[in-house]
């Protein structure tokens, strides 16, 4: 899957201007494609493509694990260390939602991440919350 996202980053530029230590993004994506969020290999490919898109260097293998005792929260969880911090997500089967977190001390554009992830998992809508860490 190849998705192109280009956008000028206001948040990224503000992080640089403020000399922020890092950018933390919490992205909630709703009404995703059910098959996509239940495919561990697709989730791993997403991480590779996302890291390439925002120019983050992956450190080690992507961890993708399924949890399932409580149906309300059952689904895959993903963790990817990056040289500048961490990318993680939970994929909730019951609601077909993705809860994606990206934290990095290397500036990136959270809007690019939101748009890419929403398209990748076929989400119909999303919410982005960003904190500049100092």
Coordinates of N, CA and C in Angstrom, one line a residue:
X1 N 0.9 -1.2 0.0 CA 0.0 0.0 0.0 C 0.9 1.2 0.0
X2 N 0.6 2.2 -0.9 CA 1.4 3.4 -0.9 C 0.5 4.6 -0.9
X3 N 0.7 5.4 0.1 CA -0.1 6.6 0.3 C 0.8 7.8 0.3
X4 N 0.5 8.8 -0.5 CA 1.3 10.0 -0.5 C 0.6 11.1 0.3
X5 N 1.3 11.7 1.3 CA 0.8 12.8 2.1 C 1.8 13.9 2.1
X6 N 1.5 15.1 1.6 CA 2.4 16.2 1.7 C 1.6 17.4 2.3
X7 N 2.3 18.1 3.2 CA 1.6 19.2 3.9 C 2.7 20.0 4.6
X8 N 2.5 21.3 4.6 CA 3.4 22.1 5.4 C 3.0 22.1 6.8
X9 N 4.0 21.9 7.7 CA 3.7 21.6 9.1 C 3.8 22.9 10.0
X10 N 2.7 23.3 10.5 CA 2.6 24.4 11.4 C 3.2 23.9 12.8
X11 N 2.8 22.7 13.2 CA 3.2 22.2 14.5 C 4.7 21.9 14.5
X12 N 5.2 21.3 13.4 CA 6.6 21.0 13.3 C 7.4 22.3 13.4
X13 N 7.0 23.3 12.7 CA 7.7 24.6 12.7 C 7.6 25.2 14.1
X14 N 6.5 25.1 14.8 CA 6.4 25.7 16.1 C 7.3 25.0 17.1
X15 N 7.4 23.7 17.0 CA 8.3 22.9 17.8 C 9.7 23.3 17.7
X16 N 10.1 23.6 16.4 CA 11.5 24.0 16.2 C 11.7 25.4 16.7
X17 N 10.7 26.3 16.5 CA 10.8 27.7 17.0 C 10.9 27.8 18.5
X18 N 10.1 26.9 19.2 CA 10.2 26.9 20.7 C 11.3 26.1 21.2
X19 N 12.0 25.4 20.3 CA 13.1 24.5 20.8 C 12.6 23.5 21.7
X20 N 11.4 22.9 21.3 CA 10.7 21.9 22.1 C 11.6 20.6 22.2
X21 N 11.6 19.9 23.3 CA 12.3 18.7 23.4 C 11.8 17.6 22.5
X22 N 10.4 17.6 22.4 CA 9.8 16.6 21.5 C 8.4 16.9 21.2
X23 N 7.8 16.1 20.3 CA 6.4 16.2 19.9 C 5.7 14.9 20.2
X24 N 4.6 15.0 21.0 CA 3.8 13.8 21.3 C 2.5 14.0 20.6
X25 N 2.1 13.0 19.8 CA 0.8 13.0 19.1 C 0.0 11.8 19.5
X26 N -1.3 12.1 19.8 CA -2.2 11.0 20.1 C -3.3 11.1 19.0
X27 N -3.4 10.1 18.2 CA -4.3 10.1 17.1 C -5.3 9.0 17.2
X28 N -6.6 9.3 17.3 CA -7.7 8.4 17.4 C -8.4 8.3 16.1
X29 N -8.5 7.1 15.5 CA -9.0 6.9 14.2 C -10.3 6.0 14.3
X30 N -11.4 6.5 13.8 CA -12.7 5.7 14.0 C -13.2 5.1 12.7
X31 N -14.0 4.1 12.8 CA -14.7 3.4 11.7 C -13.7 3.0 10.7
X32 N -12.6 2.3 11.2 CA -11.6 1.8 10.3 C -12.1 0.5 9.6
X33 N -11.3 0.1 8.5 CA -11.6 -1.1 7.8 C -11.3 -2.3 8.8
X34 N -12.3 -3.1 9.0 CA -12.1 -4.2 10.0 C -11.0 -5.2 9.6
X35 N -10.9 -5.5 8.4 CA -9.8 -6.5 8.0 C -8.4 -5.9 8.2
X36 N -8.3 -4.6 7.9 CA -6.9 -3.9 8.0 C -6.4 -4.0 9.5
X37 N -7.3 -3.6 10.4 CA -6.8 -3.6 11.8 C -6.7 -4.9 12.5
X38 N -7.1 -6.0 11.7 CA -6.9 -7.3 12.3 C -5.8 -8.1 11.5
X39 N -5.0 -7.4 10.8 CA -3.9 -8.0 10.0 C -2.5 -7.6 10.5
X40 N -1.9 -8.5 11.3 CA -0.6 -8.2 11.9 C 0.5 -7.8 10.9
X41 N 0.5 -8.5 9.7 CA 1.5 -8.1 8.7 C 1.3 -6.7 8.1
X42 N 0.0 -6.4 7.9 CA -0.3 -5.0 7.4 C 0.1 -4.0 8.5
X43 N -0.1 -4.2 9.7 CA 0.3 -3.3 10.8 C 1.8 -3.1 10.8
X44 N 2.6 -4.2 10.6 CA 4.0 -4.1 10.5 C 4.4 -3.3 9.3
X45 N 3.8 -3.5 8.1 CA 4.1 -2.7 6.9 C 3.8 -1.2 7.2
X46 N 2.7 -1.0 7.9 CA 2.3 0.4 8.2 C 3.4 1.1 8.9
X47 N 4.0 0.4 9.9 CA 5.1 1.1 10.7 C 6.3 1.4 9.8
X48 N 6.6 0.5 8.9 CA 7.8 0.7 8.1 C 7.5 2.0 7.2
X49 N 6.3 2.0 6.6 CA 6.0 3.1 5.7 C 5.8 4.4 6.4
X50 N 5.2 4.4 7.6 CA 5.1 5.6 8.4 C 6.5 6.1 8.8
X51 N 7.4 5.3 9.2 CA 8.7 5.7 9.6 C 9.5 6.3 8.4
X52 N 9.3 5.7 7.3 CA 9.9 6.2 6.0 C 9.3 7.6 5.7
X53 N 8.0 7.7 5.8 CA 7.3 9.0 5.5 C 7.8 10.1 6.4
X54 N 7.9 9.9 7.7 CA 8.2 11.0 8.6 C 9.7 11.0 8.9
X55 N 10.5 10.1 8.2 CA 11.9 10.1 8.3 C 12.4 9.8 9.7
X56 N 11.8 8.7 10.3 CA 12.2 8.2 11.6 C 13.0 6.9 11.4
X57 N 14.1 6.7 12.1 CA 14.9 5.5 12.0 C 14.4 4.5 13.0
X58 N 13.9 3.3 12.5 CA 13.4 2.3 13.4 C 14.6 1.6 14.1
X59 N 14.3 1.2 15.4 CA 15.3 0.5 16.2 C 14.7 -0.8 16.6
X60 N 15.2 -1.9 16.0 CA 14.7 -3.2 16.3 C 13.4 -3.5 15.5
X61 N 12.9 -4.7 15.9 CA 11.7 -5.2 15.2 C 10.4 -4.6 15.8
X62 N 9.4 -4.5 14.9 CA 8.1 -4.0 15.4 C 7.4 -5.2 16.2
X63 N 6.9 -4.9 17.3 CA 6.2 -5.8 18.2 C 4.7 -5.7 17.9
X64 N 4.1 -6.7 17.5 CA 2.6 -6.7 17.3 C 2.0 -7.9 18.0
X65 N 1.2 -7.7 19.0 CA 0.7 -8.7 19.9 C -0.8 -8.6 20.0
X66 N -1.5 -9.7 19.9 CA -3.0 -9.7 20.1 C -3.4 -10.0 21.5
X67 N -4.2 -9.1 22.1 CA -4.8 -9.4 23.4 C -6.3 -9.6 23.2
X68 N -6.9 -10.5 24.0 CA -8.3 -10.7 23.7 C -9.3 -11.3 24.8
X69 N -8.9 -11.2 26.0 CA -9.8 -11.7 27.0 C -11.1 -10.9 27.2
X70 N -10.9 -9.6 27.1 CA -12.1 -8.7 27.3 C -12.4 -8.1 25.9
X71 N -13.6 -8.6 25.4 CA -14.0 -8.2 24.0 C -14.0 -6.7 23.7
X72 N -14.3 -5.9 24.8 CA -14.3 -4.5 24.6 C -13.0 -3.9 24.2
X73 N -11.9 -4.5 24.6 CA -10.6 -3.9 24.3 C -9.7 -4.9 23.5
X74 N -10.3 -6.0 23.0 CA -9.5 -7.0 22.3 C -9.0 -6.4 21.0
X75 N -7.8 -6.8 20.6 CA -7.2 -6.4 19.3 C -5.7 -6.4 19.4
X76 N -5.1 -6.0 18.3 CA -3.6 -6.0 18.3 C -3.1 -4.7 19.0
X77 N -2.0 -4.9 19.6 CA -1.2 -3.7 20.1 C 0.2 -3.8 19.4
X78 N 0.7 -2.6 19.1 CA 1.9 -2.5 18.4 C 2.9 -1.5 19.1
X79 N 4.2 -1.9 19.1 CA 5.2 -1.0 19.7 C 6.4 -1.0 18.7
X80 N 6.9 0.2 18.4 CA 8.1 0.3 17.6 C 9.0 1.3 18.2
X81 N 10.2 0.9 18.7 CA 11.1 1.9 19.1 C 11.7 2.6 17.9
X82 N 12.0 3.8 18.0 CA 12.7 4.6 17.0 C 13.9 5.3 17.7
X83 N 14.9 5.6 16.9 CA 16.1 6.2 17.6 C 15.8 7.4 18.3
X84 N 14.7 8.1 18.0 CA 14.4 9.3 18.7 C 13.2 9.2 19.6
X85 N 12.7 8.0 19.9 CA 11.7 7.6 20.9 C 10.9 6.4 20.6
X86 N 9.5 6.6 20.3 CA 8.6 5.5 20.3 C 7.4 5.8 19.5
X87 N 6.9 4.7 18.8 CA 5.6 4.7 18.1 C 4.8 3.5 18.7
X88 N 3.6 3.7 19.1 CA 2.8 2.6 19.6 C 1.3 2.8 19.2
X89 N 0.6 1.7 19.2 CA -0.8 1.8 18.9 C -1.6 0.6 19.4
X90 N -2.9 0.8 19.6 CA -3.8 -0.3 19.9 C -4.9 -0.2 18.9
X91 N -5.3 -1.4 18.4 CA -6.3 -1.6 17.4 C -7.5 -2.3 18.0
X92 N -8.6 -1.6 18.2 CA -9.7 -2.1 19.0 C -10.7 -2.8 18.0
X93 N -10.9 -4.1 18.1 CA -11.7 -4.9 17.2 C -13.2 -4.5 17.3
X94 N -13.7 -4.4 18.6 CA -15.1 -4.2 18.8 C -15.6 -2.8 18.1
X95 N -14.8 -1.8 18.2 CA -15.2 -0.5 17.7 C -14.5 -0.2 16.4
X96 N -13.6 -1.0 15.9 CA -12.9 -0.8 14.6 C -12.1 0.6 14.7
X97 N -11.5 0.8 15.9 CA -10.8 2.1 16.1 C -9.3 1.8 16.2
X98 N -8.5 2.8 15.9 CA -7.0 2.8 16.1 C -6.7 3.9 17.0
X99 N -5.9 3.6 18.0 CA -5.3 4.6 18.9 C -3.8 4.6 18.8
X100 N -3.3 5.6 18.1 CA -1.9 5.7 17.6 C -1.2 6.8 18.4
X101 N 0.0 6.5 19.0 CA 0.8 7.5 19.6 C 2.1 7.6 19.0
X102 N 2.6 8.8 18.7 CA 4.0 9.0 18.2 C 4.6 10.0 19.0
X103 N 5.8 9.6 19.6 CA 6.6 10.6 20.4 C 8.0 10.6 19.9
X104 N 8.5 11.8 19.6 CA 9.8 11.9 19.0 C 10.5 13.2 19.4
X105 N 11.7 13.2 19.7 CA 12.5 14.4 19.9 C 12.9 15.0 18.5
X106 N 12.8 14.2 17.5 CA 13.1 14.7 16.1 C 11.8 15.3 15.6
X107 N 11.8 16.6 15.2 CA 10.5 17.2 14.7 C 9.9 16.4 13.5
X108 N 8.6 16.3 13.6 CA 7.8 15.7 12.5 C 6.5 16.4 12.4
X109 N 5.7 16.1 11.4 CA 4.4 16.7 11.2 C 3.3 15.8 11.6
X110 N 2.6 16.0 12.8 CA 1.6 15.2 13.3 C 0.4 15.1 12.3
X111 N 0.1 16.1 11.5 CA -1.0 16.1 10.6 C -0.7 15.1 9.5
X112 N 0.6 15.0 9.1 CA 1.0 14.0 8.0 C 0.7 12.6 8.6
X113 N 1.1 12.3 9.9 CA 0.9 11.0 10.5 C -0.6 10.7 10.5
X114 N -1.4 11.7 11.0 CA -2.9 11.5 11.1 C -3.5 11.1 9.8
X115 N -3.2 11.9 8.8 CA -3.7 11.7 7.4 C -3.3 10.4 6.8
X116 N -2.0 10.0 7.0 CA -1.5 8.8 6.5 C -2.1 7.6 7.1
X117 N -2.2 7.6 8.5 CA -2.8 6.5 9.2 C -4.2 6.3 8.9
X118 N -5.0 7.4 8.9 CA -6.4 7.3 8.6 C -6.7 6.7 7.2
X119 N -5.9 7.1 6.2 CA -6.1 6.5 4.9 C -5.6 5.0 4.9
X120 N -4.5 4.7 5.6 CA -4.0 3.4 5.6 C -4.9 2.4 6.1
X121 N -5.6 2.8 7.2 CA -6.6 1.8 7.9 C -8.0 2.1 7.5
X122 N -8.2 2.9 6.5 CA -9.6 3.1 5.9 C -10.5 3.8 6.9
X123 N -10.0 4.6 7.8 CA -10.8 5.3 8.8 C -11.7 6.4 8.2
X124 N -12.9 6.6 8.7 CA -13.8 7.6 8.2 C -13.5 9.0 8.9
X125 N -13.0 9.0 10.1 CA -12.8 10.2 10.8 C -11.7 10.0 11.8
X126 N -11.1 11.1 12.3 CA -10.0 11.0 13.3 C -9.9 12.3 14.1
X127 N -9.2 12.1 15.2 CA -8.9 13.2 16.1 C -7.4 13.2 16.4
X128 N -6.9 14.4 16.4 CA -5.4 14.5 16.7 C -5.2 15.5 17.9
X129 N -4.5 15.0 18.9 CA -4.1 15.8 20.0 C -2.6 15.9 20.1
X130 N -2.0 17.1 20.2 CA -0.5 17.2 20.1 C -0.1 18.0 21.4
X131 N 1.0 17.5 21.9 CA 1.7 18.2 23.0 C 3.1 18.4 22.6
X132 N 3.6 19.7 22.8 CA 5.0 19.9 22.6 C 5.7 19.8 23.9
X133 N 6.6 18.9 24.0 CA 7.3 18.6 25.3 C 8.5 19.5 25.4
X134 N 8.7 20.0 26.6 CA 9.9 20.9 26.8 C 10.8 20.4 27.9

